[in-house]
Tab-separated table of C-alpha atoms and ligand atoms in Angstrom:
chain	number	residue	atom	x	y	z
A	1	UNK	CA	35.262	83.128	-64.955
A	2	UNK	CA	33.038	80.181	-64.202
A	3	UNK	CA	30.989	82.300	-61.836
A	4	UNK	CA	30.602	84.915	-64.555
A	5	UNK	CA	29.377	82.269	-67.006
A	6	UNK	CA	26.951	80.963	-64.465
A	7	UNK	CA	25.562	84.437	-63.874
A	8	UNK	CA	25.258	84.970	-67.598
A	9	UNK	CA	23.319	81.716	-67.981
A	10	UNK	CA	21.140	82.728	-65.089
A	11	UNK	CA	20.266	85.990	-66.734
A	12	UNK	CA	19.640	84.346	-70.104
A	13	UNK	CA	17.330	81.901	-68.422
A	14	UNK	CA	15.432	84.633	-66.629
A	15	UNK	CA	15.085	86.520	-69.878
A	16	UNK	CA	13.847	83.417	-71.653
A	17	UNK	CA	11.443	82.705	-68.786
A	18	UNK	CA	10.031	86.193	-69.156
A	19	UNK	CA	9.617	85.839	-72.920
A	20	UNK	CA	5.821	85.909	-72.860
A	21	UNK	CA	5.696	88.822	-70.454
A	22	UNK	CA	8.262	90.708	-72.493
A	23	UNK	CA	6.091	90.450	-75.541
A	24	UNK	CA	3.120	91.511	-73.388
A	25	UNK	CA	4.670	94.625	-71.868
A	26	UNK	CA	7.866	95.566	-73.662
A	27	UNK	CA	6.798	94.962	-77.236
A	28	UNK	CA	3.594	96.910	-76.669
A	29	UNK	CA	5.450	99.770	-75.039
A	30	UNK	CA	7.886	99.791	-77.968
A	31	UNK	CA	4.956	100.014	-80.385
A	32	UNK	CA	3.490	102.904	-78.430
A	33	UNK	CA	6.796	104.734	-78.505
A	34	UNK	CA	7.026	104.303	-82.246
A	35	UNK	CA	3.456	105.343	-82.892
A	36	UNK	CA	3.287	108.495	-80.783
A	37	UNK	CA	5.049	111.707	-81.832
A	38	UNK	CA	4.384	113.481	-78.577
A	39	UNK	CA	3.637	112.622	-74.992
A	40	UNK	CA	-0.043	113.519	-74.567
A	41	UNK	CA	-3.083	112.234	-72.656
A	42	UNK	CA	-3.840	109.587	-75.286
A	43	UNK	CA	-0.322	108.283	-74.931
A	44	UNK	CA	-0.646	107.962	-71.170
A	45	UNK	CA	-4.011	106.274	-71.526
A	46	UNK	CA	-2.551	103.639	-73.812
A	47	UNK	CA	0.440	103.173	-71.538
A	48	UNK	CA	-1.964	102.572	-68.668
A	49	UNK	CA	-3.900	100.045	-70.707
A	50	UNK	CA	-0.716	98.183	-71.627
A	51	UNK	CA	0.342	97.850	-67.991
A	52	UNK	CA	-3.115	96.752	-66.851
A	53	UNK	CA	-3.265	94.084	-69.574
A	54	UNK	CA	0.099	92.760	-68.336
A	55	UNK	CA	-1.491	92.410	-64.867
A	56	UNK	CA	0.415	95.196	-63.180
A	57	UNK	CA	-2.930	95.966	-61.468
A	58	UNK	CA	-5.050	99.116	-61.687
A	59	UNK	CA	-3.804	100.669	-58.461
A	60	UNK	CA	-0.120	100.096	-59.180
A	61	UNK	CA	-0.460	101.146	-62.823
A	62	UNK	CA	-2.010	104.444	-61.791
A	63	UNK	CA	0.810	105.029	-59.350
A	64	UNK	CA	3.454	104.365	-62.007
A	65	UNK	CA	1.789	106.486	-64.682
A	66	UNK	CA	1.197	109.348	-62.241
A	67	UNK	CA	4.911	109.386	-61.369
A	68	UNK	CA	5.910	109.339	-65.031
A	69	UNK	CA	3.473	112.161	-65.826
A	70	UNK	CA	4.970	114.232	-63.032
A	71	UNK	CA	8.527	113.602	-64.144
A	72	UNK	CA	7.680	114.439	-67.762
A	73	UNK	CA	6.264	117.758	-66.561
A	74	UNK	CA	8.955	118.589	-63.971
A	75	UNK	CA	11.900	117.550	-66.105
A	76	UNK	CA	10.319	118.904	-69.312
A	77	UNK	CA	10.731	115.628	-71.130
A	78	UNK	CA	9.462	115.806	-74.705
A	79	UNK	CA	11.316	112.932	-76.247
A	80	UNK	CA	8.945	109.951	-76.541
A	81	UNK	CA	11.572	107.135	-76.411
A	82	UNK	CA	12.796	108.461	-73.062
A	83	UNK	CA	9.565	107.197	-71.501
A	84	UNK	CA	10.917	103.673	-71.615
A	85	UNK	CA	13.776	104.601	-69.287
A	86	UNK	CA	11.364	106.331	-66.935
A	87	UNK	CA	9.117	103.279	-66.921
A	88	UNK	CA	12.038	100.994	-66.198
A	89	UNK	CA	13.191	103.279	-63.368
A	90	UNK	CA	9.726	103.399	-61.811
A	91	UNK	CA	9.344	99.628	-61.987
A	92	UNK	CA	12.834	99.028	-60.577
A	93	UNK	CA	12.163	101.343	-57.672
A	94	UNK	CA	8.900	99.533	-56.821
A	95	UNK	CA	10.662	96.159	-57.029
A	96	UNK	CA	13.613	97.321	-54.940
A	97	UNK	CA	11.625	98.934	-52.146
A	98	UNK	CA	12.027	96.987	-48.883
A	99	UNK	CA	13.370	93.947	-50.696
A	100	UNK	CA	15.875	91.639	-49.056
A	101	UNK	CA	17.085	88.055	-49.434
A	102	UNK	CA	15.859	85.111	-47.413
A	103	UNK	CA	17.896	84.629	-44.242
A	104	UNK	CA	19.413	81.182	-43.794
A	105	UNK	CA	21.284	81.458	-40.538
A	106	UNK	CA	21.643	77.982	-39.144
A	107	UNK	CA	19.285	76.471	-38.086
A	108	UNK	CA	16.417	77.770	-40.207
A	109	UNK	CA	12.941	76.332	-40.671
A	110	UNK	CA	11.170	77.255	-43.885
A	111	UNK	CA	7.444	76.613	-43.752
A	112	UNK	CA	6.163	76.515	-47.314
A	113	UNK	CA	2.492	77.415	-47.811
A	114	UNK	CA	0.139	78.201	-50.672
A	115	UNK	CA	-2.967	76.848	-52.420
A	116	UNK	CA	-3.061	73.605	-54.373
A	117	UNK	CA	-1.051	73.364	-57.566
A	118	UNK	CA	0.929	76.606	-57.244
A	119	UNK	CA	4.259	74.764	-57.119
A	120	UNK	CA	5.056	74.262	-53.425
A	121	UNK	CA	6.465	70.755	-53.733
A	122	UNK	CA	8.428	71.601	-56.871
A	123	UNK	CA	9.848	74.733	-55.238
A	124	UNK	CA	10.921	72.735	-52.172
A	125	UNK	CA	12.710	70.252	-54.451
A	126	UNK	CA	14.512	73.069	-56.216
A	127	UNK	CA	15.429	74.805	-52.950
A	128	UNK	CA	16.625	71.565	-51.337
A	129	UNK	CA	18.894	71.036	-54.324
A	130	UNK	CA	20.197	74.614	-54.282
A	131	UNK	CA	20.946	74.656	-50.546
A	132	UNK	CA	22.458	71.166	-50.670
A	133	UNK	CA	24.794	72.316	-53.437
A	134	UNK	CA	25.802	75.250	-51.241
A	135	UNK	CA	27.043	72.685	-48.709
A	136	UNK	CA	24.184	72.954	-46.232
A	137	UNK	CA	22.636	70.067	-44.280
A	138	UNK	CA	19.041	69.845	-45.434
A	139	UNK	CA	15.996	68.007	-44.121
A	140	UNK	CA	12.537	67.997	-45.692
A	141	UNK	CA	9.227	67.369	-43.896
A	142	UNK	CA	6.425	65.892	-46.014
A	143	UNK	CA	3.562	67.562	-44.154
A	144	UNK	CA	1.151	67.323	-47.072
A	145	UNK	CA	-0.303	64.009	-45.932
A	146	UNK	CA	-3.642	64.455	-47.692
A	147	UNK	CA	-2.742	62.253	-50.667
A	148	UNK	CA	-0.015	59.598	-50.788
A	149	UNK	CA	0.979	60.962	-54.204
A	150	UNK	CA	2.021	64.268	-52.630
A	151	UNK	CA	4.549	62.508	-50.406
A	152	UNK	CA	5.796	60.363	-53.278
A	153	UNK	CA	6.331	63.409	-55.490
A	154	UNK	CA	8.301	65.096	-52.718
A	155	UNK	CA	10.390	61.975	-52.096
A	156	UNK	CA	11.319	61.842	-55.754
A	157	UNK	CA	12.513	65.464	-55.762
A	158	UNK	CA	14.502	64.822	-52.583
A	159	UNK	CA	16.094	61.760	-54.115
A	160	UNK	CA	17.262	63.878	-57.057
A	161	UNK	CA	18.513	66.537	-54.675
A	162	UNK	CA	20.087	63.900	-52.414
A	163	UNK	CA	18.463	65.140	-49.229
A	164	UNK	CA	16.577	63.169	-46.532
A	165	UNK	CA	12.794	63.350	-46.009
A	166	UNK	CA	10.596	62.728	-42.981
A	167	UNK	CA	7.343	61.173	-44.121
A	168	UNK	CA	4.333	59.553	-42.389
A	169	UNK	CA	1.371	57.537	-43.713
A	170	UNK	CA	-1.266	59.077	-45.920
A	171	UNK	CA	-3.846	60.838	-43.742
A	172	UNK	CA	-1.450	61.285	-40.793
A	173	UNK	CA	-1.532	64.503	-38.768
A	174	UNK	CA	0.682	67.012	-40.657
A	175	UNK	CA	1.652	68.654	-37.372
A	176	UNK	CA	3.009	65.290	-36.161
A	177	UNK	CA	5.216	65.070	-39.257
A	178	UNK	CA	6.589	68.524	-38.537
A	179	UNK	CA	7.087	67.599	-34.869
A	180	UNK	CA	9.155	64.552	-35.868
A	181	UNK	CA	11.084	66.510	-38.464
A	182	UNK	CA	11.998	69.190	-35.929
A	183	UNK	CA	13.313	66.591	-33.441
A	184	UNK	CA	15.275	64.955	-36.226
A	185	UNK	CA	16.642	68.301	-37.453
A	186	UNK	CA	17.870	69.085	-33.937
A	187	UNK	CA	19.674	65.754	-33.513
A	188	UNK	CA	21.142	65.776	-37.033
A	189	UNK	CA	22.289	69.412	-36.749
A	190	UNK	CA	20.362	70.299	-39.868
A	191	UNK	CA	20.983	73.768	-41.280
A	192	UNK	CA	17.710	74.142	-43.156
A	193	UNK	CA	14.460	72.272	-42.543
A	194	UNK	CA	11.967	72.678	-45.389
A	195	UNK	CA	8.314	71.854	-44.590
A	196	UNK	CA	5.890	71.037	-47.382
A	197	UNK	CA	2.178	71.532	-46.626
A	198	UNK	CA	-1.178	70.824	-48.226
A	199	UNK	CA	-3.128	73.608	-49.887
A	200	UNK	CA	-6.736	72.492	-50.126
A	201	UNK	CA	-8.561	75.776	-50.151
A	202	UNK	CA	-12.035	74.254	-50.470
A	203	UNK	CA	-11.817	73.802	-46.757
A	204	UNK	CA	-10.263	77.114	-45.981
A	205	UNK	CA	-10.913	77.115	-42.258
A	206	UNK	CA	-9.389	73.648	-41.737
A	207	UNK	CA	-6.390	74.515	-43.856
A	208	UNK	CA	-5.675	77.694	-41.919
A	209	UNK	CA	-6.172	75.869	-38.585
A	210	UNK	CA	-3.782	73.161	-39.736
A	211	UNK	CA	-1.145	75.712	-40.750
A	212	UNK	CA	-1.525	77.622	-37.491
A	213	UNK	CA	-1.006	74.373	-35.581
A	214	UNK	CA	2.146	73.549	-37.579
A	215	UNK	CA	3.394	77.067	-37.012
A	216	UNK	CA	2.873	76.741	-33.251
A	217	UNK	CA	4.722	73.407	-33.159
A	218	UNK	CA	7.735	74.950	-34.874
A	219	UNK	CA	7.764	77.903	-32.467
A	220	UNK	CA	7.356	75.675	-29.425
A	221	UNK	CA	9.706	72.838	-30.383
A	222	UNK	CA	12.416	74.779	-32.161
A	223	UNK	CA	12.554	78.208	-30.516
A	224	UNK	CA	16.234	78.640	-31.395
A	225	UNK	CA	15.624	78.256	-35.107
A	226	UNK	CA	15.182	81.178	-37.422
A	227	UNK	CA	11.795	80.823	-39.111
A	228	UNK	CA	10.718	81.819	-42.600
A	229	UNK	CA	7.194	81.369	-43.943
A	230	UNK	CA	7.427	81.169	-47.701
A	231	UNK	CA	4.213	81.748	-49.628
A	232	UNK	CA	4.249	80.159	-53.059
A	233	UNK	CA	2.078	81.849	-55.641
A	234	UNK	CA	1.477	81.043	-59.260
A	235	UNK	CA	2.020	83.995	-61.600
A	236	UNK	CA	-0.614	82.615	-63.954
A	237	UNK	CA	-3.356	83.325	-61.390
A	238	UNK	CA	-2.652	87.043	-61.712
A	239	UNK	CA	-4.442	89.422	-59.390
A	240	UNK	CA	-5.979	86.502	-57.485
A	241	UNK	CA	-2.514	85.986	-56.012
A	242	UNK	CA	-2.977	89.181	-53.998
A	243	UNK	CA	-6.121	87.781	-52.347
A	244	UNK	CA	-4.358	84.506	-51.565
A	245	UNK	CA	-1.477	86.349	-49.977
A	246	UNK	CA	-3.766	88.328	-47.646
A	247	UNK	CA	-5.450	85.120	-46.516
A	248	UNK	CA	-2.219	83.295	-45.646
A	249	UNK	CA	-0.662	86.424	-44.191
A	250	UNK	CA	-3.441	86.602	-41.619
A	251	UNK	CA	-3.180	82.925	-40.629
A	252	UNK	CA	0.585	82.355	-40.504
A	253	UNK	CA	2.376	85.651	-41.205
A	254	UNK	CA	4.236	85.395	-44.482
A	255	UNK	CA	7.921	86.456	-44.483
A	256	UNK	CA	8.602	86.023	-48.218
A	257	UNK	CA	7.185	84.969	-51.556
A	258	UNK	CA	8.213	82.513	-54.251
A	259	UNK	CA	6.471	83.414	-57.487
A	260	UNK	CA	6.304	80.405	-59.802
A	261	UNK	CA	5.439	79.774	-63.457
A	262	UNK	CA	6.571	83.146	-64.744
A	263	UNK	CA	7.540	81.269	-67.893
A	264	UNK	CA	3.915	80.311	-68.455
A	265	UNK	CA	2.329	83.736	-68.583
A	266	UNK	CA	2.322	87.007	-70.492
A	267	UNK	CA	1.059	88.582	-67.291
A	268	UNK	CA	4.326	88.600	-65.382
A	269	UNK	CA	3.540	92.222	-64.550
A	270	UNK	CA	1.839	90.716	-61.520
A	271	UNK	CA	5.281	90.713	-59.858
A	272	UNK	CA	5.084	94.498	-59.821
A	273	UNK	CA	1.532	94.464	-58.405
A	274	UNK	CA	2.490	91.975	-55.708
A	275	UNK	CA	5.536	93.959	-54.672
A	276	UNK	CA	3.639	97.215	-54.651
A	277	UNK	CA	0.437	96.087	-52.947
A	278	UNK	CA	1.775	93.609	-50.397
A	279	UNK	CA	4.543	94.635	-48.121
A	280	UNK	CA	6.331	91.285	-48.513
A	281	UNK	CA	9.716	90.627	-50.159
A	282	UNK	CA	9.882	88.317	-53.160
A	283	UNK	CA	12.624	85.764	-52.437
A	284	UNK	CA	12.490	83.547	-55.515
A	285	UNK	CA	10.979	83.331	-58.987
A	286	UNK	CA	10.228	80.105	-60.844
A	287	UNK	CA	10.849	80.116	-64.578
A	288	UNK	CA	10.363	76.447	-65.500
A	289	UNK	CA	9.861	72.900	-64.279
A	290	UNK	CA	13.500	71.788	-64.044
A	291	UNK	CA	15.679	71.608	-60.970
A	292	UNK	CA	17.607	74.810	-61.754
A	293	UNK	CA	14.569	76.825	-62.854
A	294	UNK	CA	14.264	78.716	-59.580
A	295	UNK	CA	16.188	81.930	-59.114
A	296	UNK	CA	16.713	84.363	-56.266
A	297	UNK	CA	14.750	87.480	-57.110
A	298	UNK	CA	16.898	90.524	-57.859
A	299	UNK	CA	14.943	93.695	-58.610
A	300	UNK	CA	17.417	95.332	-61.007
A	301	UNK	CA	18.122	92.138	-62.884
A	302	UNK	CA	14.425	91.458	-63.220
A	303	UNK	CA	13.732	94.922	-64.630
A	304	UNK	CA	16.665	94.507	-67.023
A	305	UNK	CA	15.416	91.125	-68.158
A	306	UNK	CA	11.985	92.637	-68.713
A	307	UNK	CA	13.110	95.658	-70.679
A	308	UNK	CA	16.177	94.206	-72.282
A	309	UNK	CA	19.490	95.846	-71.567
B	1	GDP	N1	6.261	76.052	-66.073
B	1	GDP	C1	6.410	75.965	-64.753
B	1	GDP	N2	5.790	74.989	-64.077
B	1	GDP	C2	5.961	74.926	-62.748
B	1	GDP	C3	6.798	75.836	-62.050
B	1	GDP	N3	6.744	75.514	-60.726
B	1	GDP	C4	5.932	74.432	-60.628
B	1	GDP	N4	5.447	74.068	-61.829
B	1	GDP	C5	4.501	72.963	-62.156
B	1	GDP	O1	3.267	73.165	-61.476
B	1	GDP	C6	2.667	71.919	-61.183
B	1	GDP	C7	2.219	71.865	-59.732
B	1	GDP	O2	3.365	71.866	-58.913
B	1	GDP	P1	3.399	71.258	-57.439
B	1	GDP	O3	4.762	71.502	-56.919
B	1	GDP	O4	2.900	69.874	-57.421
B	1	GDP	O5	2.341	72.205	-56.692
B	1	GDP	P2	1.780	72.118	-55.187
B	1	GDP	O6	0.414	71.522	-55.259
B	1	GDP	O7	1.718	73.543	-54.716
B	1	GDP	O8	2.748	71.311	-54.395
B	1	GDP	C8	3.672	70.844	-61.559
B	1	GDP	O9	3.320	70.297	-62.798
B	1	GDP	C9	4.990	71.614	-61.674
B	1	GDP	O10	5.884	71.039	-62.598
B	1	GDP	C10	7.452	76.888	-62.808
B	1	GDP	O11	8.168	77.757	-62.295
B	1	GDP	N5	7.227	76.889	-64.152
B	2	MG	MG1	2.449	69.604	-53.250
């Protein structure tokens, strides 16, 4: 019963987090369905426009609309409201394709990367709390040593989550922090080591070199650990997120994505673009600034929250 309540709250929260996107996509689709008497070219054009405005991306929108057009023709669909079901099915199938959960077999190292301000530190705090509550031994490495404030912010989150942090002085070598954290994780029998990193993109080459070095240290010093590289992207940045992902993918090989700030945008359609254009699973979505505002991404649930069911 309690589990059921929790799941219900989860879904309500996701739905609330998607409020702006719902009014961007769903309300506009509903208007279209009311306005049009038949499914013609104008209808499809407006449907396309609606999806592009919600940041589903031109390429992905065309793919979706093409599929719907084909199904309308093949299945002789003439009933306008039925389009909503088709749309939901198409979106669900894109979101479901190749998706899987993060693997947390013990020990696991999660290297968290992404540009400045996307929500890396916040996401680590939320994850540390979630995994700690699941009974796992957690350790966090404060490898964003660029500003002292970054380490302080992380320490605060970890205090709330009641998990230990390895932290060096401001300006220290981030790879040395990770090195220390790995040794400590091995001796403490940590289940999950979460590594925060800096994201200063104005010095792209240095940042990528730094991340590659950290990545190598983890591989060399902790070969028995399962490794995940979690790319954090901010839904508000829209299509730019796709460019960021390609950049990080090349440098450190992303295994999964956490998409934050879905609550802050009407352009949450970017989830669909990301899933369709990058062959990377989405592990988590962020729908607010509080500790429990990070949810595992579930394709069906997400589509339901988007289209209301
Ligand atoms: N509304 C909202 N804000 C978020 C979310 N995730 C992070 N933030 C905010 O984004 C800002 C930057 O986060 P931070 O973790 O410092 O980013 P970092 O530079 O990547 O480490 C902070 O003000 C966070 O509270 C989210 O899912 N929703
Ligand atoms: Mg940070």
